[in-house]
mmCIF file of C-alpha atoms in Angstrom:
data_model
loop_
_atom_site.group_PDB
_atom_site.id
_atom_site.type_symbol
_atom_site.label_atom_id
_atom_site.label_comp_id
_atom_site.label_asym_id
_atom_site.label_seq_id
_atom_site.Cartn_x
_atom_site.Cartn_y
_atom_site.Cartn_z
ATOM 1 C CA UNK T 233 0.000 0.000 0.000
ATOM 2 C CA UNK T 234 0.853 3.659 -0.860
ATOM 3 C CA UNK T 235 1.373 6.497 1.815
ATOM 4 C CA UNK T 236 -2.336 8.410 2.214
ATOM 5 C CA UNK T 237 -2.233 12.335 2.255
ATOM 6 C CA UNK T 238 -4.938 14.502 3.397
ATOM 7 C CA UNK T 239 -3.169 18.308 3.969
ATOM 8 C CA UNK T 240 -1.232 17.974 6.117
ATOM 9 C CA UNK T 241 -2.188 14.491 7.547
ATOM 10 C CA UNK T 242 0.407 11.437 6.300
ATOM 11 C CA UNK T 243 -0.893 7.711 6.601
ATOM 12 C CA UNK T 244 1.914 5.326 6.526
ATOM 13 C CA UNK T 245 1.439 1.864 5.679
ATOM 14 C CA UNK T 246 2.461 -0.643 8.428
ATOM 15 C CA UNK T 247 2.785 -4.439 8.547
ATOM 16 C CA UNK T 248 -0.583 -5.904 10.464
ATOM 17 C CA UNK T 249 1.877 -7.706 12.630
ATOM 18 C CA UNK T 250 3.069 -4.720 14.484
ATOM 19 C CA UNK T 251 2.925 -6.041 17.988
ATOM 20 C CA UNK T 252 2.328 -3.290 20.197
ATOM 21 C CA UNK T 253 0.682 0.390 19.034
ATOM 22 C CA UNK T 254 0.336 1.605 22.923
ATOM 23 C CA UNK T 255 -2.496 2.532 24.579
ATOM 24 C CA UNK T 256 -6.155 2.832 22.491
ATOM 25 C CA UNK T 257 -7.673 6.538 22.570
ATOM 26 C CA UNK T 258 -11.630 6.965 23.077
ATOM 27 C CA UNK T 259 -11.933 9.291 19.719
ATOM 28 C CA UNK T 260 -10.413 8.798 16.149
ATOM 29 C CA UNK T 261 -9.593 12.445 15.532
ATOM 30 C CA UNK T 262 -6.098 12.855 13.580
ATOM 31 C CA UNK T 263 -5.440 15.735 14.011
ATOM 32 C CA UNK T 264 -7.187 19.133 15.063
ATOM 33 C CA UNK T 265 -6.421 22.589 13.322
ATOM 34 C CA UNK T 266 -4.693 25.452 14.985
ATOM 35 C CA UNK T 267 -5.765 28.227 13.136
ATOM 36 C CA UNK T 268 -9.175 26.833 11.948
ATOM 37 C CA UNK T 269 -10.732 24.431 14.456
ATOM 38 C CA UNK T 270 -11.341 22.104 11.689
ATOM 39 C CA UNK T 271 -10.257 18.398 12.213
ATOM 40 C CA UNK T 272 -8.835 15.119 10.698
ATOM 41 C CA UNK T 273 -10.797 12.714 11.449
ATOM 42 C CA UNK T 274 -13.026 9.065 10.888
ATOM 43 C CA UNK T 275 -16.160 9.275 10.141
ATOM 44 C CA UNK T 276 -17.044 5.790 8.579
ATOM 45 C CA UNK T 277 -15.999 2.223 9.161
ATOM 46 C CA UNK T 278 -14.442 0.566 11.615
ATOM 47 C CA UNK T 279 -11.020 1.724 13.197
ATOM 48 C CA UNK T 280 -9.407 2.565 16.297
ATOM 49 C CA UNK T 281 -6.548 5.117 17.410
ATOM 50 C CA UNK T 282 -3.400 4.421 19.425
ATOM 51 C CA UNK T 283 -0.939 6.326 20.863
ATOM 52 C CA UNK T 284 2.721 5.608 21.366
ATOM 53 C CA UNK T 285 5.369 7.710 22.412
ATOM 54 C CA UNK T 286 4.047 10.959 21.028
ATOM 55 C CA UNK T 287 3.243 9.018 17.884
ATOM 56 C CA UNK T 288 -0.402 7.887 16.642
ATOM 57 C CA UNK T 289 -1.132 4.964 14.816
ATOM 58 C CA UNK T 290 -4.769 4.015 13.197
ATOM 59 C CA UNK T 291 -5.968 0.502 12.924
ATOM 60 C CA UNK T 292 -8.958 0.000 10.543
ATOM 61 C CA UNK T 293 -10.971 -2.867 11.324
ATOM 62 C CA UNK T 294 -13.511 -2.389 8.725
ATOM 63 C CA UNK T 295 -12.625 -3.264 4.669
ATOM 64 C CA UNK T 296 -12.469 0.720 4.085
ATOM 65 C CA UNK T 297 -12.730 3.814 6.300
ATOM 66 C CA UNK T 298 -13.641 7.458 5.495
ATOM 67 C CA UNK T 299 -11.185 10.366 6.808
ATOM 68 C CA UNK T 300 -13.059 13.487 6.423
ATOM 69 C CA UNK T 301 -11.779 17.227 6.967
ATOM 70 C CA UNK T 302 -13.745 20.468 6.122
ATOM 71 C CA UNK T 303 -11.162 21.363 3.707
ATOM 72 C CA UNK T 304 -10.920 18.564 1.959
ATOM 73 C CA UNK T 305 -12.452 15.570 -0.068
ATOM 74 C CA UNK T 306 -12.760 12.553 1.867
ATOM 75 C CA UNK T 307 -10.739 9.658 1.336
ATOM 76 C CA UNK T 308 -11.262 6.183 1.796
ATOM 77 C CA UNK T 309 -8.425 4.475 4.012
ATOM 78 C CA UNK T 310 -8.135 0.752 3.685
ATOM 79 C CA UNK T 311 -8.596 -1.714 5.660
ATOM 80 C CA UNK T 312 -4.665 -2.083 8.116
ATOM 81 C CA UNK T 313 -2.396 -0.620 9.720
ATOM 82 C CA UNK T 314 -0.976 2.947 9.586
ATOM 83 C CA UNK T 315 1.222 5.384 11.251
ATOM 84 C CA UNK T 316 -0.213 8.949 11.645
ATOM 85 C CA UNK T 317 2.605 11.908 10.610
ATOM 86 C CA UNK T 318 1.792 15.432 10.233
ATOM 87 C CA UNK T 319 3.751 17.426 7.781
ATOM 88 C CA UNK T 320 6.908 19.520 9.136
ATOM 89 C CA UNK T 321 8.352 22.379 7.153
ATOM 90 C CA UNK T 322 11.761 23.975 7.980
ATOM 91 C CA UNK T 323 11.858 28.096 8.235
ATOM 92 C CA UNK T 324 15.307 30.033 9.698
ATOM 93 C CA UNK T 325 13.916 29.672 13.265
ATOM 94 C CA UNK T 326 13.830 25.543 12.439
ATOM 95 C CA UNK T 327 11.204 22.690 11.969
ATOM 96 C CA UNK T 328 7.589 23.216 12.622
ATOM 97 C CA UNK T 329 4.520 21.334 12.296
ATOM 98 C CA UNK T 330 2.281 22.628 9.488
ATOM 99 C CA UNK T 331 -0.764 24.508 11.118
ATOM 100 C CA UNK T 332 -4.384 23.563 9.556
#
């Protein structure tokens, strides 16, 4: 599978035999926006959110979930594993995350 972009949300394929993605969160929201309020988020299917070290990770359960954001068309996500990354960009005063 093919890395998923949605702004500046980054799925990352990862094998189904990852043993341990940390501790299960009770929403399946991405990523929130800074400047707009809007979100990243699942809105179909079945998945579930986990959090490891700072890092998220997104198991679908279902054959195909639906990751919506105000801002942009939907996309279907398919049925695994994947790594959540939000997009960095360097300035002079060094890396940032990319506000949404």
């Amino acid at each position: 599978m093919q890395p998923i972009r949605q702004g500046d949300v980054i799925l990352r394929p990862l094998s189904n035999t990852t043993p341990s993605l940390g501790r299960q969160l009770p929403h399946l929201t991405l990523a929130e926006g800074e400047v707009t309020g809007h979100s990243h988020r699942i809105s179909e299917g079945q998945a579930e959110l986990y959090e490891k070290d700072g890092t998220l990770y997104l198991r679908v359960l279902s054959p195909e979930a639906t990751l919506t954001h105000e801002e942009h068309n939907a996309l279907s996500i398919p049925q695994g594993t994947w790594q959540v990354r939000i997009q960095r960009e360097y300035e002079p005063e060094g890396w940032h995350y990319v506000a949404d």
